[in-house]
Amino acid sequence: MKTIEHFIFIFNILLAVNVFITSACPREMQDVKAAYKSGEILDQSLPITLATIKRKLKESGIFNWQDPTLNEREKKELSKLFDVIAIMTTSRARQPSNVQNMFSSLRLVERVVKKQLKQGQISESLAAKFHWEKLPTRHRREKPTYYLDKKTSMRVFNTMN
């Protein structure tokens, strides 16, 4: 008789905990998401700005935006280019910080420069001053050491390496 009472007691506790968890979590998650969107919870890292992109371009040796050899036309084109990049980084600043990293920001600059060159918005002389070969290449991820068995939904590890 005592084991049945213990079983019922444990069952009631588990049921109460389950009801508490399922009823509290979704609202808490919505509250946290709403607080983050409203600005009550600030993102811990600083967003990527045009100044940091300019600094990284200069430090990496890809492009020196303060180059004294730039002529007036190239400076004007560069100003428009940085305006476009500023707009793009502002829209990216709304994303969480783990989405924004400097590597993808430099890639963003590369895409903008190539697109504007293709559209004739910047000159080839300005585009040639960007040294994209100094941008680190992307590393491909190694193949995983396991695969997912569809029948059992379990990981099967490759131990032959």
Coordinates of N, CA and C in Angstrom, one line a residue:
M1 N 0.8 -1.2 0.0 CA 0.0 0.0 0.0 C 0.9 1.3 0.0
K2 N 2.0 1.2 0.7 CA 2.9 2.4 0.8 C 3.5 2.7 -0.6
T3 N 3.8 1.6 -1.3 CA 4.4 1.9 -2.7 C 3.4 2.6 -3.6
I4 N 2.1 2.2 -3.5 CA 1.1 2.9 -4.3 C 1.0 4.4 -3.9
E5 N 1.0 4.6 -2.6 CA 1.0 6.0 -2.1 C 2.2 6.8 -2.6
H6 N 3.3 6.2 -2.5 CA 4.6 6.8 -3.0 C 4.5 7.1 -4.4
F7 N 4.0 6.1 -5.2 CA 3.9 6.3 -6.6 C 2.9 7.5 -7.0
I8 N 1.8 7.5 -6.3 CA 0.8 8.6 -6.5 C 1.4 10.0 -6.1
F9 N 2.1 10.0 -5.0 CA 2.8 11.2 -4.5 C 3.8 11.7 -5.6
I10 N 4.6 10.8 -6.1 CA 5.7 11.2 -7.0 C 5.0 11.6 -8.4
F11 N 3.9 10.9 -8.7 CA 3.2 11.2 -10.0 C 2.6 12.6 -9.9
N12 N 2.0 13.0 -8.7 CA 1.5 14.3 -8.5 C 2.5 15.4 -8.6
I13 N 3.7 15.1 -8.0 CA 4.8 16.1 -8.1 C 5.2 16.3 -9.5
L14 N 5.4 15.2 -10.2 CA 5.9 15.3 -11.6 C 4.8 16.0 -12.5
L15 N 3.6 15.7 -12.2 CA 2.5 16.4 -13.0 C 2.5 17.9 -12.7
A16 N 2.7 18.2 -11.4 CA 2.6 19.7 -11.0 C 3.8 20.4 -11.6
V17 N 5.0 19.8 -11.6 CA 6.2 20.4 -12.2 C 6.0 20.5 -13.7
N18 N 5.5 19.5 -14.4 CA 5.2 19.6 -15.8 C 4.3 20.7 -16.2
V19 N 3.2 20.8 -15.4 CA 2.2 21.9 -15.7 C 2.8 23.2 -15.4
F20 N 3.6 23.4 -14.4 CA 4.3 24.6 -14.1 C 5.3 25.0 -15.3
I21 N 6.1 24.0 -15.7 CA 7.0 24.3 -16.8 C 6.3 24.7 -18.1
T22 N 5.4 23.9 -18.5 CA 4.7 24.2 -19.7 C 3.9 25.5 -19.7
S23 N 3.4 25.8 -18.6 CA 2.6 27.1 -18.5 C 3.4 28.3 -18.4
A24 N 4.6 28.2 -17.8 CA 5.4 29.4 -17.5 C 6.4 29.7 -18.6
C25 N 7.0 28.7 -19.2 CA 8.1 29.0 -20.2 C 7.7 29.8 -21.4
P26 N 6.6 29.5 -22.1 CA 6.3 30.3 -23.3 C 6.1 31.8 -23.0
R27 N 5.4 32.0 -21.9 CA 5.1 33.4 -21.6 C 6.4 34.1 -21.2
E28 N 7.3 33.4 -20.5 CA 8.6 34.0 -20.1 C 9.4 34.3 -21.4
M29 N 9.4 33.4 -22.3 CA 10.2 33.5 -23.5 C 9.6 34.7 -24.3
Q30 N 8.3 34.9 -24.4 CA 7.7 36.0 -25.1 C 8.1 37.3 -24.4
D31 N 8.1 37.3 -23.0 CA 8.4 38.5 -22.3 C 9.9 38.9 -22.5
V32 N 10.7 37.9 -22.6 CA 12.2 38.2 -22.8 C 12.3 38.7 -24.2
K33 N 11.7 38.1 -25.2 CA 11.8 38.5 -26.6 C 11.3 40.0 -26.7
A34 N 10.1 40.2 -26.1 CA 9.6 41.6 -26.1 C 10.5 42.6 -25.4
A35 N 11.1 42.2 -24.3 CA 12.0 43.1 -23.6 C 13.2 43.4 -24.5
Y36 N 13.7 42.4 -25.2 CA 14.9 42.6 -26.0 C 14.6 43.5 -27.2
K37 N 13.4 43.3 -27.8 CA 13.0 44.1 -29.0 C 12.7 45.6 -28.5
S38 N 12.2 45.7 -27.4 CA 11.9 47.1 -26.9 C 13.1 47.9 -26.5
G39 N 14.2 47.2 -26.2 CA 15.4 47.8 -25.8 C 15.7 47.8 -24.3
E40 N 14.8 47.1 -23.6 CA 15.0 47.0 -22.1 C 16.2 46.2 -21.8
I41 N 16.4 45.1 -22.6 CA 17.6 44.3 -22.5 C 18.5 44.7 -23.6
L42 N 19.7 45.2 -23.2 CA 20.6 45.7 -24.2 C 21.5 44.5 -24.7
D43 N 21.9 44.5 -25.9 CA 22.8 43.6 -26.5 C 24.2 43.9 -25.8
Q44 N 24.9 42.8 -25.3 CA 26.1 43.0 -24.6 C 27.2 43.5 -25.4
S45 N 27.3 43.2 -26.7 CA 28.4 43.7 -27.5 C 28.0 44.9 -28.3
L46 N 29.0 45.6 -28.7 CA 28.7 46.8 -29.5 C 28.4 46.4 -30.9
P47 N 27.5 47.1 -31.6 CA 27.2 46.7 -33.0 C 28.3 47.1 -33.9
I48 N 28.4 46.5 -35.0 CA 29.4 46.8 -36.0 C 29.1 48.2 -36.7
T49 N 30.0 49.1 -36.7 CA 29.8 50.4 -37.2 C 30.7 50.6 -38.4
L50 N 30.4 51.7 -39.1 CA 31.3 52.0 -40.3 C 32.7 52.3 -39.9
A51 N 32.9 52.9 -38.7 CA 34.2 53.2 -38.2 C 35.0 51.9 -37.9
T52 N 34.3 50.9 -37.4 CA 35.1 49.6 -37.1 C 35.4 49.0 -38.4
I53 N 34.5 49.1 -39.4 CA 34.8 48.5 -40.7 C 36.0 49.2 -41.4
K54 N 36.0 50.5 -41.3 CA 37.1 51.3 -41.9 C 38.4 50.9 -41.2
R55 N 38.4 50.8 -39.9 CA 39.6 50.4 -39.1 C 40.1 49.0 -39.5
K56 N 39.2 48.1 -39.6 CA 39.6 46.7 -40.0 C 40.1 46.6 -41.4
L57 N 39.5 47.4 -42.3 CA 40.0 47.5 -43.7 C 41.5 48.0 -43.7
K58 N 41.7 49.0 -42.9 CA 43.1 49.6 -42.8 C 44.1 48.6 -42.1
E59 N 43.6 48.0 -41.0 CA 44.5 47.1 -40.2 C 44.9 45.9 -41.0
S60 N 43.9 45.4 -41.8 CA 44.2 44.1 -42.5 C 45.0 44.4 -43.8
G61 N 45.1 45.7 -44.2 CA 45.8 46.0 -45.4 C 45.0 45.8 -46.7
I62 N 43.7 45.6 -46.5 CA 42.9 45.5 -47.7 C 42.7 46.9 -48.4
F63 N 42.5 47.9 -47.6 CA 42.3 49.2 -48.2 C 42.5 50.3 -47.1
N64 N 43.3 51.3 -47.5 CA 43.5 52.5 -46.6 C 42.6 53.6 -47.1
W65 N 41.6 53.9 -46.4 CA 40.6 54.9 -46.8 C 41.2 56.3 -46.7
Q66 N 42.3 56.4 -46.0 CA 42.9 57.7 -45.8 C 44.1 57.9 -46.7
D67 N 44.2 57.1 -47.8 CA 45.3 57.1 -48.7 C 45.4 58.5 -49.4
P68 N 46.6 59.1 -49.3 CA 46.7 60.4 -49.9 C 46.7 60.4 -51.4
T69 N 46.9 59.3 -52.0 CA 46.9 59.2 -53.5 C 45.5 59.2 -54.1
L70 N 44.5 59.2 -53.3 CA 43.1 59.2 -53.8 C 42.8 60.5 -54.5
N71 N 42.3 60.5 -55.7 CA 42.0 61.8 -56.3 C 40.6 62.2 -55.9
E72 N 40.1 63.4 -56.3 CA 38.8 63.9 -55.8 C 37.7 63.0 -56.3
R73 N 37.7 62.5 -57.5 CA 36.6 61.7 -58.0 C 36.6 60.4 -57.2
E74 N 37.7 59.8 -56.9 CA 37.7 58.6 -56.1 C 37.3 58.8 -54.7
K75 N 37.6 60.0 -54.1 CA 37.1 60.3 -52.8 C 35.6 60.4 -52.8
K76 N 35.0 61.0 -53.8 CA 33.6 61.2 -54.0 C 32.9 59.8 -54.1
E77 N 33.5 58.9 -54.9 CA 33.0 57.6 -55.1 C 33.1 56.8 -53.8
L78 N 34.2 57.0 -53.1 CA 34.4 56.3 -51.8 C 33.4 56.8 -50.8
S79 N 33.0 58.1 -50.8 CA 32.0 58.6 -49.9 C 30.7 57.9 -50.1
K80 N 30.3 57.8 -51.4 CA 29.0 57.1 -51.7 C 29.1 55.6 -51.4
L81 N 30.2 55.0 -51.6 CA 30.4 53.6 -51.2 C 30.2 53.4 -49.7
F82 N 30.8 54.3 -48.9 CA 30.7 54.2 -47.5 C 29.3 54.5 -47.0
D83 N 28.6 55.4 -47.7 CA 27.2 55.6 -47.4 C 26.3 54.4 -47.5
V84 N 26.6 53.6 -48.6 CA 25.8 52.4 -48.9 C 26.2 51.4 -47.8
I85 N 27.4 51.3 -47.4 CA 27.9 50.3 -46.4 C 27.3 50.7 -45.0
A86 N 27.2 52.0 -44.8 CA 26.6 52.5 -43.5 C 25.1 52.1 -43.4
I87 N 24.4 52.2 -44.5 CA 23.0 51.8 -44.5 C 22.9 50.3 -44.3
M88 N 23.7 49.5 -44.9 CA 23.7 48.1 -44.7 C 24.1 47.6 -43.3
T89 N 25.1 48.3 -42.7 CA 25.4 47.9 -41.3 C 24.4 48.4 -40.3
T90 N 23.7 49.4 -40.6 CA 22.6 49.9 -39.7 C 21.5 48.8 -39.7
S91 N 21.2 48.3 -40.9 CA 20.1 47.3 -40.9 C 20.6 46.0 -40.3
R92 N 21.9 45.7 -40.3 CA 22.5 44.5 -39.7 C 22.5 44.7 -38.2
A93 N 22.6 45.9 -37.7 CA 22.7 46.2 -36.3 C 21.5 45.7 -35.5
R94 N 20.4 45.5 -36.3 CA 19.2 45.1 -35.6 C 19.3 43.6 -35.3
Q95 N 20.3 42.9 -35.9 CA 20.4 41.5 -35.7 C 21.2 41.2 -34.4
P96 N 21.1 40.0 -33.8 CA 21.9 39.8 -32.6 C 23.4 39.8 -32.9
S97 N 24.2 40.1 -31.9 CA 25.6 40.2 -32.1 C 26.3 39.0 -32.6
N98 N 25.7 37.8 -32.3 CA 26.4 36.6 -32.7 C 26.3 36.4 -34.2
V99 N 25.3 37.1 -34.8 CA 25.1 37.1 -36.3 C 26.2 38.0 -37.0
Q100 N 26.5 39.1 -36.3 CA 27.4 40.1 -36.9 C 28.8 39.7 -36.5
N101 N 29.7 39.5 -37.4 CA 31.1 39.4 -37.1 C 31.9 40.2 -38.1
M102 N 33.1 40.5 -37.8 CA 33.9 41.3 -38.7 C 34.2 40.7 -40.0
F103 N 34.4 39.4 -40.0 CA 34.8 38.7 -41.2 C 33.6 38.8 -42.2
S104 N 32.4 38.6 -41.8 CA 31.3 38.8 -42.8 C 31.1 40.3 -43.1
S105 N 31.5 41.2 -42.3 CA 31.4 42.6 -42.6 C 32.4 43.0 -43.7
L106 N 33.6 42.4 -43.6 CA 34.6 42.7 -44.7 C 34.1 42.1 -46.0
R107 N 33.5 40.9 -45.9 CA 32.9 40.3 -47.1 C 31.8 41.1 -47.6
L108 N 31.0 41.7 -46.7 CA 29.9 42.6 -47.2 C 30.5 43.8 -48.0
V109 N 31.6 44.4 -47.5 CA 32.3 45.5 -48.2 C 32.7 45.0 -49.6
E110 N 33.3 43.8 -49.6 CA 33.8 43.2 -50.9 C 32.6 43.1 -51.9
R111 N 31.5 42.6 -51.4 CA 30.3 42.4 -52.3 C 29.8 43.8 -52.8
V112 N 29.8 44.8 -51.9 CA 29.3 46.1 -52.3 C 30.3 46.7 -53.3
V113 N 31.6 46.6 -53.1 CA 32.5 47.2 -54.1 C 32.4 46.5 -55.4
K114 N 32.3 45.2 -55.4 CA 32.1 44.5 -56.7 C 30.8 44.8 -57.4
K115 N 29.8 44.9 -56.7 CA 28.5 45.3 -57.3 C 28.5 46.7 -57.8
Q116 N 29.0 47.6 -57.1 CA 29.1 49.0 -57.6 C 30.0 49.2 -58.7
L117 N 31.1 48.4 -58.8 CA 32.0 48.4 -60.0 C 31.2 47.9 -61.2
K118 N 30.5 46.8 -61.0 CA 29.7 46.2 -62.1 C 28.7 47.2 -62.6
Q119 N 28.1 48.0 -61.7 CA 27.0 48.9 -62.1 C 27.6 50.2 -62.6
G120 N 28.9 50.4 -62.5 CA 29.6 51.6 -63.0 C 29.5 52.8 -62.0
Q121 N 29.2 52.5 -60.7 CA 29.1 53.5 -59.7 C 30.4 53.9 -59.1
I122 N 31.4 53.0 -59.2 CA 32.8 53.3 -58.8 C 33.7 53.0 -60.0
S123 N 34.8 53.7 -60.0 CA 35.8 53.5 -61.1 C 36.6 52.2 -60.9
E124 N 37.2 51.7 -61.9 CA 38.1 50.6 -61.8 C 39.4 51.0 -61.1
S125 N 39.8 52.2 -61.2 CA 41.0 52.6 -60.4 C 40.8 52.6 -58.9
L126 N 39.6 52.9 -58.5 CA 39.3 52.8 -57.0 C 39.1 51.4 -56.6
A127 N 38.4 50.6 -57.4 CA 38.2 49.2 -57.1 C 39.6 48.4 -57.0
A128 N 40.5 48.9 -57.9 CA 41.8 48.2 -57.9 C 42.7 48.5 -56.6
K129 N 42.3 49.5 -55.9 CA 43.0 49.8 -54.7 C 42.6 48.9 -53.5
F130 N 41.6 48.2 -53.6 CA 41.2 47.2 -52.6 C 41.9 45.9 -52.9
H131 N 42.6 45.4 -51.9 CA 43.5 44.2 -52.0 C 42.7 43.0 -51.3
W132 N 41.8 42.5 -52.1 CA 40.9 41.4 -51.5 C 41.7 40.1 -51.2
E133 N 42.9 40.0 -51.8 CA 43.7 38.8 -51.6 C 44.2 38.7 -50.2
K134 N 44.2 39.8 -49.5 CA 44.6 39.9 -48.1 C 43.5 39.4 -47.1
L135 N 42.3 39.3 -47.6 CA 41.2 38.8 -46.8 C 41.3 37.3 -46.6
P136 N 41.3 36.9 -45.4 CA 41.5 35.4 -45.2 C 40.5 34.6 -45.9
T137 N 40.9 33.5 -46.4 CA 39.9 32.6 -47.1 C 39.1 31.9 -46.1
R138 N 37.9 31.5 -46.6 CA 37.0 30.8 -45.7 C 37.5 29.3 -45.6
H139 N 37.5 28.8 -44.4 CA 37.9 27.4 -44.1 C 36.6 26.6 -44.2
R140 N 36.7 25.5 -45.0 CA 35.6 24.6 -45.0 C 35.6 23.7 -43.8
R141 N 34.5 23.4 -43.3 CA 34.4 22.6 -42.1 C 34.7 21.1 -42.6
E142 N 35.4 20.5 -41.7 CA 35.7 19.1 -41.9 C 34.4 18.3 -41.9
K143 N 34.4 17.1 -42.5 CA 33.2 16.3 -42.5 C 33.0 15.8 -41.1
P144 N 31.8 15.7 -40.6 CA 31.5 15.3 -39.3 C 32.0 13.9 -39.0
T145 N 32.3 13.6 -37.8 CA 32.8 12.2 -37.5 C 31.6 11.3 -37.3
Y146 N 30.4 11.7 -37.6 CA 29.2 10.9 -37.5 C 28.2 11.2 -38.5
Y147 N 27.3 10.3 -38.7 CA 26.1 10.6 -39.6 C 24.9 10.2 -38.8
L148 N 23.7 10.7 -39.2 CA 22.5 10.5 -38.5 C 21.8 9.3 -39.2
D149 N 21.5 8.2 -38.5 CA 20.8 7.1 -39.0 C 19.3 7.4 -39.0
K150 N 18.7 7.4 -40.2 CA 17.3 7.9 -40.3 C 16.3 6.9 -39.6
K151 N 16.7 5.7 -39.6 CA 15.7 4.7 -39.0 C 15.7 4.9 -37.5
T152 N 16.8 5.0 -36.8 CA 16.9 5.1 -35.4 C 17.0 6.5 -34.8
S153 N 17.2 7.5 -35.7 CA 17.5 8.9 -35.3 C 18.6 9.0 -34.3
M154 N 19.6 8.1 -34.5 CA 20.8 8.1 -33.6 C 22.0 8.5 -34.4
R155 N 23.0 9.0 -33.8 CA 24.3 9.3 -34.4 C 25.1 8.1 -34.5
V156 N 25.7 7.8 -35.7 CA 26.6 6.7 -35.9 C 27.9 7.3 -36.2
F157 N 28.9 7.0 -35.3 CA 30.2 7.6 -35.4 C 31.1 6.8 -36.3
N158 N 31.9 7.5 -37.0 CA 32.9 6.9 -37.9 C 34.2 6.7 -37.1
T159 N 34.5 5.5 -36.7 CA 35.7 5.2 -35.8 C 36.9 4.8 -36.6
M160 N 36.8 4.8 -38.0 CA 37.9 4.3 -38.8 C 38.9 5.4 -39.1
N161 N 38.8 6.6 -38.7 CA 39.7 7.7 -39.0 C 41.0 7.5 -38.3

